[in-house]
Short mmCIF file of C-alpha atoms in Angstrom, two decimals:
data_model
loop_
_atom_site.label_atom_id
_atom_site.label_comp_id
_atom_site.label_asym_id
_atom_site.label_seq_id
_atom_site.Cartn_x
_atom_site.Cartn_y
_atom_site.Cartn_z
CA GLU A 16 168.51 20.86 110.74
CA HIS A 17 166.46 21.87 113.83
CA LEU A 18 165.99 19.81 116.86
CA GLU A 19 162.84 17.98 117.24
CA GLN A 20 160.23 20.16 118.91
CA LYS A 21 159.12 17.39 121.27
CA ALA A 22 162.57 17.14 122.95
CA LEU A 23 162.94 20.94 123.29
CA ARG A 24 159.46 21.43 124.88
CA SER A 25 159.85 18.13 127.06
CA VAL A 26 159.07 18.92 130.71
CA ARG A 27 161.66 16.19 131.53
CA ALA A 28 164.30 17.71 129.44
CA ALA A 29 163.57 21.22 130.72
CA LYS A 30 163.65 19.97 134.54
CA ARG A 31 166.98 18.17 133.85
CA TYR A 32 168.54 21.29 132.19
CA PHE A 33 167.00 24.10 134.06
CA GLY A 34 166.48 22.20 137.30
CA ALA A 35 162.87 23.71 136.95
CA GLU A 36 159.88 22.88 134.58
CA ASP A 37 158.82 26.48 133.86
CA ILE A 38 160.79 26.69 130.69
CA GLN A 39 158.95 29.72 129.24
CA ARG A 40 160.22 31.69 132.08
CA PHE A 41 163.82 31.12 131.28
CA PHE A 42 163.15 31.84 127.62
CA GLU A 43 161.60 35.17 128.27
CA GLN A 44 163.91 36.41 131.07
CA HIS A 45 167.16 35.33 129.25
CA GLN A 46 166.32 35.73 125.56
CA GLN A 47 169.21 38.29 125.25
CA GLN A 48 171.66 35.86 126.81
CA LEU A 49 171.12 33.09 124.17
CA VAL A 50 169.34 30.77 126.48
CA ILE A 51 167.49 28.87 123.72
CA LEU A 52 170.73 28.43 121.66
CA ALA A 53 172.23 27.11 124.97
CA TYR A 54 169.39 24.82 125.79
CA ALA A 55 169.03 23.53 122.17
CA ALA A 56 172.76 22.61 122.03
CA TRP A 57 172.56 20.66 125.19
CA ALA A 58 169.28 18.90 124.00
CA ALA A 59 170.84 17.93 120.80
CA LEU A 60 174.22 16.84 122.11
CA HIS A 61 173.33 15.32 125.58
CA TYR A 62 169.69 14.79 126.12
CA ARG A 63 168.55 11.12 125.78
CA ALA A 64 164.84 10.43 126.22
CA THR A 65 165.74 7.08 127.86
CA LYS A 66 169.10 5.82 129.17
CA THR A 67 169.55 3.71 126.02
CA SER A 68 168.33 6.07 123.41
CA ARG A 69 170.64 8.12 121.14
CA THR A 70 170.84 11.85 121.38
CA HIS A 71 169.65 14.01 118.38
CA ALA A 72 173.30 14.55 117.25
CA GLU A 73 173.79 10.85 117.18
CA LYS A 74 170.84 10.41 115.14
CA LEU A 75 171.96 12.89 112.65
CA LEU A 76 175.27 11.30 112.26
CA ALA A 77 173.77 8.05 111.71
CA GLN A 78 171.31 9.39 109.04
CA GLY A 79 174.28 10.76 107.18
CA MET A 80 175.28 14.40 106.26
CA SER A 81 177.94 16.18 104.18
CA GLU A 82 181.46 15.70 105.37
CA ALA A 83 181.68 19.31 106.45
CA GLN A 84 178.55 19.10 108.61
CA ALA A 85 179.64 15.92 110.13
CA LEU A 86 183.15 17.24 111.03
CA LEU A 87 181.57 20.07 112.84
CA LEU A 88 179.00 17.86 114.65
CA ARG A 89 181.59 15.61 115.74
CA ALA A 90 183.68 18.39 117.16
CA ARG A 91 180.89 19.61 119.20
CA ILE A 92 180.11 16.13 120.48
CA ALA A 93 183.77 15.67 121.40
CA SER A 94 183.85 18.92 123.15
CA TYR A 95 182.70 19.68 126.79
CA PRO A 96 181.17 22.59 128.47
CA SER A 97 183.11 24.64 130.93
CA LEU A 98 183.26 27.90 132.77
CA TYR A 99 185.38 30.36 131.07
CA ARG A 100 186.76 33.86 132.09
CA VAL A 101 187.20 36.38 129.17
CA ALA A 102 190.93 37.20 129.80
CA ARG A 103 191.08 39.60 126.61
CA HIS A 104 189.07 40.51 123.47
CA ALA A 105 190.11 41.98 120.28
CA PRO A 106 187.21 43.22 118.24
CA GLN A 107 189.28 44.00 115.05
CA ALA A 108 190.60 40.55 114.91
CA GLY A 109 187.36 39.02 115.99
CA THR A 110 189.04 36.84 118.70
CA ILE A 111 188.32 36.36 122.40
CA ASP A 112 191.05 34.79 124.76
CA LEU A 113 189.30 32.46 127.29
CA GLU A 114 190.67 31.03 130.32
CA ASP A 115 189.12 27.79 131.46
CA VAL A 116 188.17 28.28 135.13
CA LEU A 117 187.21 24.65 135.73
CA LEU A 118 190.04 22.72 134.08
CA GLY A 119 192.76 25.44 133.64
CA GLY A 120 194.34 26.27 130.23
CA THR A 121 193.55 29.04 127.69
CA VAL A 122 192.09 29.02 124.25
CA THR A 123 191.42 31.80 121.61
CA VAL A 124 188.00 31.80 120.12
CA HIS A 125 187.04 33.25 116.72
CA ASP A 126 183.80 35.05 117.13
CA ARG A 127 183.65 38.63 115.58
CA MET A 128 180.26 39.55 116.75
CA MET A 129 181.10 38.40 120.36
CA ALA A 130 184.50 40.15 120.32
CA GLU A 131 182.72 43.39 119.30
CA ASN A 132 180.16 43.07 122.14
CA ILE A 133 181.82 41.62 125.28
CA ASP A 134 183.70 42.82 128.29
CA ASP A 135 186.85 41.61 129.59
CA ASN A 136 186.63 39.53 132.95
CA VAL A 137 182.90 38.41 132.40
CA PHE A 138 182.35 34.64 132.85
CA LEU A 139 180.75 32.37 130.18
CA ALA A 140 179.20 29.05 130.51
CA ALA A 141 180.18 27.56 127.11
CA ARG A 142 181.53 24.82 124.94
CA VAL A 143 184.58 25.36 122.81
CA PHE A 144 185.15 23.27 119.89
CA THR A 145 187.77 22.96 117.28
CA ALA A 146 187.28 23.20 113.47
CA GLY A 147 190.56 23.11 111.47
CA ARG A 148 192.75 25.88 112.97
CA PHE A 149 189.94 27.71 114.44
CA HIS A 150 188.23 27.27 117.81
CA PHE A 151 184.48 28.43 118.08
CA LEU A 152 182.08 28.63 120.96
CA ASP A 153 178.55 27.50 121.69
CA PRO A 154 176.79 28.76 124.85
CA ALA A 155 176.17 26.04 127.54
CA GLY A 156 174.71 28.22 130.32
CA PRO A 157 174.42 31.95 131.09
CA PRO A 158 176.93 34.61 130.88
CA LEU A 159 178.01 35.86 134.36
CA GLY A 160 179.20 39.06 135.88
CA ILE A 161 182.65 39.84 136.75
CA GLY A 162 182.07 38.93 140.63
CA MET A 163 180.17 35.80 139.93
CA GLY A 164 182.87 33.43 138.71
CA SER A 165 184.15 31.98 141.97
CA GLU A 166 180.59 31.54 143.58
CA ALA A 167 179.37 29.74 140.20
CA VAL A 168 182.44 27.39 140.48
CA GLU A 169 181.48 26.71 144.12
CA PHE A 170 177.98 26.05 143.13
CA LEU A 171 178.93 23.61 140.38
CA GLN A 172 181.14 21.72 142.83
CA GLU A 173 178.45 21.60 145.46
CA SER A 174 176.22 20.15 142.74
CA GLY A 175 178.50 17.18 142.28
CA VAL A 176 180.09 18.21 138.86
CA GLU A 177 183.05 16.09 138.38
CA LEU A 178 185.78 18.54 137.07
CA THR A 179 187.20 16.49 134.24
CA PRO A 180 186.38 16.68 130.53
CA GLU A 181 184.28 13.37 130.76
CA GLY A 182 182.54 14.65 133.99
CA LEU A 183 181.71 18.10 132.50
CA ARG A 184 180.13 16.29 129.32
CA ARG A 185 178.23 13.66 131.67
CA ASP A 186 177.05 16.68 133.74
CA ALA A 187 176.56 19.26 130.81
CA HIS A 188 172.87 19.75 132.27
CA LYS A 189 174.21 21.23 135.48
CA LEU A 190 175.67 24.15 133.72
CA GLY A 191 172.17 24.78 132.58
CA TRP A 192 171.28 25.12 136.47
CA LEU A 193 173.29 28.19 136.37
CA TRP A 194 170.47 30.03 134.79
CA ASP A 195 168.16 29.68 137.90
CA TRP A 196 171.33 30.14 140.26
CA SER A 197 172.18 33.39 138.55
CA ASP A 198 168.51 34.63 138.76
CA ARG A 199 168.59 34.05 142.58
CA CYS A 200 171.88 35.87 142.79
CA ALA A 201 170.59 38.82 140.96
CA SER A 202 167.50 38.96 143.14
CA ARG A 203 169.73 39.16 146.22
CA TRP A 204 172.00 41.81 144.66
CA ASN A 205 168.88 43.76 143.56
CA SER A 206 167.37 43.87 147.15
CA PRO A 207 165.91 47.50 148.08
CA HIS A 208 168.37 49.73 149.83
CA LEU A 209 167.19 51.92 152.87
#
């Protein structure tokens, strides 16, 4: 099922996730980096129109769904977003070994398409969730270049993100702030040379 269009286009939701109201700018500039998927996942799993309202994911579970769909949705709800470094990828196996930069630990994710199109040592703001014996990945923010990982951690800490699974779930929107932060970093790096 798709997320309610009203929630996706909400200025309040966009401002919370992106830290800015101009949602169209992010959608246009970062289309290739899965920005819409990251935003929709955050909106479905975390966004509440009011403090007491349910998330879209909670509403879906309450309406009822197949056991397999409910299992996957509960796994996504239970997971937390973090910043991961691609330690190694194996295109033939369709796996990516990720190092959790914020909380420590490693996990092997199963994603053949990504494993065929990613480089080692890049950073991903993502959510890893488990289904059976496999781990899967949903984007939670932008992919970041090799040299941006430590600066991104510093930015998140300065933004008040509590580095615990509970804190990362609560502050999931702040990983969305990395879209604007990465744009500002890119504009500094692309300054004209004399």
